[in-house]
Short mmCIF file of C-alpha atoms in Angstrom, two decimals:
data_model
loop_
_atom_site.label_atom_id
_atom_site.label_comp_id
_atom_site.label_asym_id
_atom_site.label_seq_id
_atom_site.Cartn_x
_atom_site.Cartn_y
_atom_site.Cartn_z
CA UNK A 1458 16.88 15.52 14.68
CA UNK A 1459 13.85 16.36 13.16
CA UNK A 1460 10.85 14.33 13.80
CA UNK A 1461 8.93 14.55 10.34
CA UNK A 1462 12.36 13.92 8.40
CA UNK A 1463 11.55 11.50 5.56
CA UNK A 1464 15.53 12.29 3.43
CA UNK A 1465 16.23 8.48 1.80
CA UNK A 1466 12.49 7.02 1.88
CA UNK A 1467 10.74 6.30 -1.32
CA UNK A 1468 7.10 7.78 -0.88
CA UNK A 1469 5.02 6.31 -4.32
CA UNK A 1470 1.36 8.19 -4.38
CA UNK A 1471 -1.08 7.29 -5.90
CA UNK A 1472 -3.82 9.90 -7.84
CA UNK A 1473 -1.19 13.09 -7.45
CA UNK A 1474 -2.03 14.82 -10.47
CA UNK A 1475 -4.29 17.30 -7.93
CA UNK A 1476 -6.04 18.30 -4.80
CA UNK A 1477 -5.72 15.56 -1.87
CA UNK A 1478 -2.83 13.71 -4.34
CA UNK A 1479 -0.83 16.07 -4.91
CA UNK A 1480 -0.71 17.76 -1.17
CA UNK A 1481 0.20 14.98 -0.32
CA UNK A 1482 2.99 14.01 -3.24
CA UNK A 1483 4.97 17.95 -1.95
CA UNK A 1484 4.41 17.86 1.16
CA UNK A 1485 6.37 14.09 1.57
CA UNK A 1486 9.09 16.28 -1.20
CA UNK A 1487 9.32 18.93 0.83
CA UNK A 1488 10.39 17.16 4.12
CA UNK A 1489 12.72 14.47 2.47
CA UNK A 1490 11.26 12.30 0.33
CA UNK A 1491 11.67 10.97 -3.41
CA UNK A 1492 7.96 11.73 -5.04
CA UNK A 1493 6.63 9.23 -7.81
CA UNK A 1494 3.45 10.55 -8.08
CA UNK A 1495 0.89 8.91 -10.62
CA UNK A 1496 -1.79 10.08 -12.98
CA UNK A 1497 -3.95 7.91 -15.08
CA UNK A 1498 -3.01 10.10 -17.66
CA UNK A 1499 0.35 10.51 -19.71
CA UNK A 1500 -0.63 14.72 -19.43
CA UNK A 1501 -1.50 14.18 -15.55
CA UNK A 1502 2.07 12.21 -15.17
CA UNK A 1503 3.82 15.55 -16.97
CA UNK A 1504 1.98 17.57 -14.70
CA UNK A 1505 3.15 15.78 -11.23
CA UNK A 1506 6.48 15.67 -12.66
CA UNK A 1507 6.58 19.91 -13.65
CA UNK A 1508 4.87 20.72 -9.76
CA UNK A 1509 7.64 18.24 -7.77
CA UNK A 1510 10.61 20.25 -9.82
CA UNK A 1511 9.47 23.66 -9.84
CA UNK A 1512 9.43 22.94 -5.91
CA UNK A 1513 13.07 21.26 -6.32
CA UNK A 1514 11.13 17.57 -5.01
CA UNK A 1515 13.65 14.39 -6.58
CA UNK A 1516 10.87 11.93 -7.84
CA UNK A 1517 8.46 12.30 -11.29
CA UNK A 1518 5.30 11.47 -12.04
CA UNK A 1519 4.28 8.40 -13.96
CA UNK A 1520 2.09 7.07 -15.57
CA UNK A 1521 -0.80 4.55 -13.84
CA UNK A 1522 -3.59 2.32 -13.33
CA UNK A 1523 -4.59 0.93 -9.99
CA UNK A 1524 -7.45 -0.48 -10.89
CA UNK A 1525 -5.75 -2.39 -14.27
CA UNK A 1526 -3.02 -5.49 -13.04
CA UNK A 1527 -1.17 -5.36 -15.49
CA UNK A 1528 -0.73 -1.69 -15.76
CA UNK A 1529 0.56 -2.21 -11.89
CA UNK A 1530 3.31 -4.41 -12.77
CA UNK A 1531 4.47 -2.42 -15.46
CA UNK A 1532 5.07 1.28 -13.04
CA UNK A 1533 6.81 -1.02 -9.68
CA UNK A 1534 8.92 -2.47 -12.90
CA UNK A 1535 9.95 0.13 -13.45
CA UNK A 1536 9.74 2.58 -10.30
CA UNK A 1537 12.36 -0.34 -9.14
CA UNK A 1538 14.49 0.23 -11.88
CA UNK A 1539 14.64 3.97 -11.83
CA UNK A 1540 13.81 4.71 -7.66
CA UNK A 1541 14.34 1.36 -5.90
CA UNK A 1542 11.09 0.31 -3.81
CA UNK A 1543 9.41 2.76 -2.30
CA UNK A 1544 9.03 2.70 1.86
CA UNK A 1545 6.08 4.33 1.83
CA UNK A 1546 2.62 3.80 -0.24
CA UNK A 1547 -0.05 6.55 -0.02
CA UNK A 1548 -3.27 4.90 -1.51
CA UNK A 1549 -4.70 8.26 -2.97
CA UNK A 1550 -6.50 7.39 -6.09
CA UNK A 1551 -9.84 7.00 -6.15
CA UNK A 1552 -13.45 7.71 -7.92
CA UNK A 1553 -17.08 8.61 -7.35
CA UNK A 1554 -20.41 6.89 -9.15
CA UNK A 1555 -22.72 8.23 -7.29
CA UNK A 1556 -26.58 7.19 -7.58
CA UNK A 1557 -29.17 5.90 -5.14
CA UNK A 1558 -29.12 1.88 -4.39
CA UNK A 1559 -32.22 1.69 -6.83
CA UNK A 1560 -30.04 3.61 -10.10
CA UNK A 1561 -27.21 2.49 -8.66
CA UNK A 1562 -26.32 -0.42 -11.71
CA UNK A 1563 -23.52 -3.44 -11.09
CA UNK A 1564 -20.40 -1.44 -12.94
CA UNK A 1565 -21.30 1.68 -11.07
CA UNK A 1566 -20.19 -0.36 -7.82
CA UNK A 1567 -17.81 -2.15 -9.47
CA UNK A 1568 -15.95 0.60 -11.24
CA UNK A 1569 -15.01 1.95 -7.37
CA UNK A 1570 -14.21 -1.78 -5.71
CA UNK A 1571 -12.05 -2.06 -8.56
CA UNK A 1572 -10.07 1.62 -8.22
CA UNK A 1573 -10.91 2.95 -4.51
CA UNK A 1574 -10.15 -0.56 -2.36
CA UNK A 1575 -8.54 -3.85 -5.00
CA UNK A 1576 -6.78 -1.02 -6.16
CA UNK A 1577 -5.27 -1.07 -2.55
CA UNK A 1578 -4.71 -4.76 -1.52
CA UNK A 1579 -3.12 -4.55 -5.12
CA UNK A 1580 -0.23 -1.91 -4.10
CA UNK A 1581 0.12 -2.81 -0.01
CA UNK A 1582 0.86 -6.60 -1.85
CA UNK A 1583 3.12 -4.77 -5.21
CA UNK A 1584 5.29 -2.97 -2.38
CA UNK A 1585 5.27 -5.27 0.41
CA UNK A 1586 8.21 -7.71 -0.72
CA UNK A 1587 10.63 -4.24 -0.33
CA UNK A 1588 9.38 -3.22 2.17
CA UNK A 1589 9.31 -6.93 3.82
CA UNK A 1590 13.78 -6.45 2.64
CA UNK A 1591 13.89 -3.26 3.79
CA UNK A 1592 12.30 -4.34 7.58
CA UNK A 1593 10.22 -1.17 7.78
CA UNK A 1594 7.31 0.61 5.68
CA UNK A 1595 4.62 2.70 6.02
CA UNK A 1596 1.27 2.02 3.91
CA UNK A 1597 -1.83 5.04 4.32
CA UNK A 1598 -5.01 4.75 2.51
CA UNK A 1599 -6.90 7.68 2.08
CA UNK A 1600 -10.41 6.86 3.12
CA UNK A 1601 -13.55 9.12 4.08
CA UNK A 1602 -15.69 10.58 6.66
CA UNK A 1603 -18.10 7.99 4.22
CA UNK A 1604 -16.84 5.51 5.55
CA UNK A 1605 -18.24 5.54 8.97
CA UNK A 1606 -21.42 7.70 8.70
CA UNK A 1607 -22.45 6.37 5.33
CA UNK A 1608 -24.01 8.97 2.83
CA UNK A 1609 -27.14 8.28 0.26
CA UNK A 1610 -25.94 7.83 -3.26
CA UNK A 1611 -22.32 6.68 -1.88
CA UNK A 1612 -23.50 3.11 -0.92
CA UNK A 1613 -20.58 1.96 -3.39
CA UNK A 1614 -17.81 4.73 -2.38
CA UNK A 1615 -18.80 3.73 1.71
CA UNK A 1616 -18.46 0.45 1.39
CA UNK A 1617 -14.70 0.46 -0.21
CA UNK A 1618 -13.71 3.36 1.71
CA UNK A 1619 -15.17 1.25 5.17
CA UNK A 1620 -14.08 -1.32 3.61
CA UNK A 1621 -9.81 0.15 3.24
CA UNK A 1622 -10.60 0.22 7.20
CA UNK A 1623 -10.53 -3.83 7.42
CA UNK A 1624 -7.85 -4.24 5.38
CA UNK A 1625 -5.61 -2.60 6.90
CA UNK A 1626 -5.86 -3.89 10.47
CA UNK A 1627 -5.96 -7.03 8.92
CA UNK A 1628 -2.63 -6.08 6.72
CA UNK A 1629 -1.37 -3.71 9.89
CA UNK A 1630 -1.56 -6.93 12.04
CA UNK A 1631 0.32 -9.05 9.32
CA UNK A 1632 3.20 -6.63 9.43
CA UNK A 1633 3.89 -4.84 12.50
CA UNK A 1634 6.79 -7.69 13.34
CA UNK A 1635 8.57 -6.29 10.25
CA UNK A 1636 8.65 -2.38 11.50
CA UNK A 1637 5.96 -1.43 8.58
CA UNK A 1638 2.42 -0.11 9.37
CA UNK A 1639 -0.40 0.17 7.87
CA UNK A 1640 -3.01 3.32 9.01
CA UNK A 1641 -5.94 5.16 6.98
CA UNK A 1642 -6.64 9.06 6.93
CA UNK A 1643 -10.41 9.99 7.25
CA UNK A 1644 -11.33 13.38 4.63
CA UNK A 1645 -14.54 14.92 6.02
CA UNK A 1646 -15.35 17.76 3.77
CA UNK A 1647 -12.03 19.50 1.72
CA UNK A 1648 -12.54 22.37 -0.06
CA UNK A 1649 -11.56 20.79 -3.50
CA UNK A 1650 -13.35 21.12 -7.35
CA UNK A 1651 -15.90 19.00 -6.07
CA UNK A 1652 -17.26 21.24 -3.23
CA UNK A 1653 -16.54 23.91 -4.71
CA UNK A 1654 -20.15 23.51 -7.44
CA UNK A 1655 -22.38 23.09 -3.72
CA UNK A 1656 -24.70 27.02 -3.96
CA UNK A 1657 -24.80 29.37 -1.33
CA UNK A 1658 -27.40 26.73 0.21
CA UNK A 1659 -25.92 23.66 -0.23
CA UNK A 1660 -22.56 25.10 1.01
CA UNK A 1661 -24.31 26.35 4.54
CA UNK A 1662 -25.95 22.75 5.42
CA UNK A 1663 -23.08 20.70 5.24
CA UNK A 1664 -20.71 24.50 7.17
CA UNK A 1665 -23.59 23.72 10.04
CA UNK A 1666 -22.39 20.38 10.44
CA UNK A 1667 -19.57 21.27 11.11
CA UNK A 1668 -17.68 22.05 14.47
CA UNK A 1669 -14.95 24.28 13.46
CA UNK A 1670 -17.35 25.92 10.46
CA UNK A 1671 -15.47 25.10 7.66
CA UNK A 1672 -14.39 22.97 4.72
CA UNK A 1673 -10.84 21.49 5.27
CA UNK A 1674 -8.16 21.76 2.99
CA UNK A 1675 -6.51 19.54 1.37
CA UNK A 1676 -2.75 20.85 3.32
CA UNK A 1677 -4.65 19.26 6.49
CA UNK A 1678 -5.03 15.99 5.39
CA UNK A 1679 -1.18 16.09 3.72
CA UNK A 1680 0.17 17.44 7.52
CA UNK A 1681 -1.32 14.03 8.58
CA UNK A 1682 -0.14 11.33 6.16
CA UNK A 1683 2.65 13.27 7.00
CA UNK A 1684 2.50 12.29 10.67
CA UNK A 1685 1.84 9.41 10.12
CA UNK A 1686 4.70 8.48 7.42
CA UNK A 1687 7.56 10.37 9.58
CA UNK A 1688 8.93 9.17 12.97
CA UNK A 1689 6.41 10.71 14.46
CA UNK A 1690 3.97 8.36 14.42
CA UNK A 1691 5.99 5.36 14.47
CA UNK A 1692 3.84 3.98 17.30
CA UNK A 1693 0.30 4.41 15.72
CA UNK A 1694 -0.64 1.40 13.49
CA UNK A 1695 -3.98 -0.70 12.75
CA UNK A 1696 -5.27 2.76 12.99
CA UNK A 1697 -8.02 5.69 10.87
CA UNK A 1698 -7.19 9.28 11.74
CA UNK A 1699 -10.30 11.04 11.18
CA UNK A 1700 -9.21 14.72 9.98
CA UNK A 1701 -13.38 16.34 9.44
CA UNK A 1702 -13.61 19.24 11.84
CA UNK A 1703 -15.35 17.60 14.14
CA UNK A 1704 -18.30 16.58 11.88
CA UNK A 1705 -17.91 13.05 12.20
CA UNK A 1706 -16.46 11.91 16.42
CA UNK A 1707 -15.57 8.52 16.54
CA UNK B 948 25.41 -24.35 -7.96
CA UNK B 949 23.28 -27.47 -7.46
CA UNK B 950 19.81 -27.54 -6.01
CA UNK B 951 21.03 -27.46 -2.27
CA UNK B 952 23.92 -25.20 -2.00
CA UNK B 953 20.81 -23.13 -4.38
CA UNK B 954 18.17 -23.32 -1.05
CA UNK B 955 20.36 -23.33 1.52
CA UNK B 956 22.27 -19.87 0.07
CA UNK B 957 18.12 -18.44 0.00
CA UNK B 958 17.72 -19.59 3.53
CA UNK B 959 21.18 -17.98 4.67
CA UNK B 960 19.45 -14.85 3.00
CA UNK B 961 16.45 -14.81 3.57
CA UNK B 962 16.80 -15.59 7.28
CA UNK B 963 19.76 -13.76 8.07
CA UNK B 964 21.41 -16.49 10.04
CA UNK B 965 24.75 -18.06 9.50
CA UNK B 966 26.20 -21.34 6.64
CA UNK B 967 26.35 -24.22 9.11
CA UNK B 968 23.26 -22.98 10.86
CA UNK B 969 21.45 -24.17 7.74
CA UNK B 970 21.91 -28.24 7.87
CA UNK B 971 19.59 -30.74 5.65
CA UNK B 972 17.88 -31.66 8.37
CA UNK B 973 17.27 -28.45 10.19
CA UNK B 974 13.85 -26.90 10.28
CA UNK B 975 12.57 -23.50 9.27
CA UNK B 976 10.87 -22.91 12.41
CA UNK B 977 12.44 -24.99 15.07
CA UNK B 978 16.11 -24.69 14.65
CA UNK B 979 16.07 -21.33 12.49
CA UNK B 980 14.00 -19.72 14.31
CA UNK B 981 11.11 -19.08 11.17
CA UNK B 982 8.04 -17.57 11.60
CA UNK B 983 5.30 -17.44 9.08
CA UNK B 984 6.32 -14.81 7.44
CA UNK B 985 9.63 -16.02 6.43
CA UNK B 986 8.06 -18.91 5.44
CA UNK B 987 5.65 -17.23 2.87
CA UNK B 988 9.04 -15.02 1.86
CA UNK B 989 11.63 -18.27 1.54
CA UNK B 990 8.38 -20.09 -0.26
CA UNK B 991 8.39 -17.09 -3.23
CA UNK B 992 12.20 -17.37 -3.58
CA UNK B 993 12.50 -20.13 -3.97
CA UNK B 994 9.70 -20.15 -6.62
CA UNK B 995 11.88 -17.21 -7.74
CA UNK B 996 15.45 -18.76 -7.96
CA UNK B 997 14.18 -22.24 -10.09
CA UNK B 998 10.74 -20.97 -12.15
CA UNK B 999 8.56 -23.32 -9.90
CA UNK B 1000 4.90 -22.17 -8.82
CA UNK B 1001 4.91 -23.73 -5.03
CA UNK B 1002 0.71 -24.58 -4.12
CA UNK B 1003 -0.29 -23.65 -0.86
CA UNK B 1004 -1.17 -26.91 0.20
CA UNK B 1005 2.27 -28.22 -0.66
CA UNK B 1006 4.27 -24.70 0.80
CA UNK B 1007 2.85 -25.93 4.62
CA UNK B 1008 4.33 -29.61 3.97
CA UNK B 1009 8.09 -28.19 3.45
CA UNK B 1010 9.35 -27.45 7.09
CA UNK B 1011 12.83 -28.11 6.73
CA UNK B 1012 15.74 -27.85 4.92
CA UNK B 1013 15.60 -31.03 2.79
CA UNK B 1014 11.82 -30.47 2.03
CA UNK B 1015 12.19 -27.68 0.22
CA UNK B 1016 15.55 -29.45 -1.23
CA UNK B 1017 13.24 -32.90 -2.12
CA UNK B 1018 9.98 -30.92 -3.42
CA UNK B 1019 12.41 -29.18 -5.94
CA UNK B 1020 14.32 -31.72 -7.85
CA UNK B 1021 11.08 -33.01 -7.53
CA UNK B 1022 9.19 -30.31 -9.09
CA UNK B 1023 11.93 -28.84 -11.33
CA UNK B 1024 12.19 -32.33 -13.61
CA UNK B 1025 8.89 -31.75 -14.41
CA UNK B 1026 9.12 -28.78 -16.22
#
């Protein structure tokens, strides 16, 4: 038996049009899951459908705004009709609205909490009945090293990312008896569009703090999510896996 | 099907118990082995089946099959 086999699972990955979310969607699909990837725009959803089809993965891209209860409700209804209930939920969608606290507006705070934290509550709740009925489920939320070590200019983002950890521990206790695990993956600095914009000096300063001496790849986060979603990770719940090249050892 | 039968059939399905075990006087937790999550699922299933909303403080008082039938009979008529 393949320890990472996800055949027959239905994986819902939010924010799957690019970066870490895309790597997660492709990886879960390669290991046999049907993948429903979400994006906030039609163009994003179409792009997801295309890359899934190209890789020969069952599933599709769909539009979903995780911060909007109406959008979540419509999406969940369509999911249940077209594919059945999700057995794997990856809460990956997220945004940043960085600013020093003294300059941070209420709307910057509220947008981050709504999209990065409240969405996880809402999506997890929406998937819960299906998982309870199936007596199995995996909920994996993508946090950040910033949630554990803080980062100047990201008080809102750090608060939401740390909030995921307490949320997941509580839910893990609630639903453990139903064979549902709830975990968090906390990436460090990953090679994405955002980190590619840094200049040489910023980049070197960042790398100096990372024992492995390089940025992480989106694929390395996806591998960790795969581990938690698969039979290989079956006895892990309420845990946060830090994937950061050693820049923070918790 | 009457309300009592519908309630009992939901209990059978949700708790995975035999139909003959679901007596009107049966307690969900003591006789039918339900835990707190089962109760939540049961209440949600009743709400769905009968198109009613059972507030948390009322749900806490529903301990037996009879409690559920009585509550639903009383509140379905209001609607």
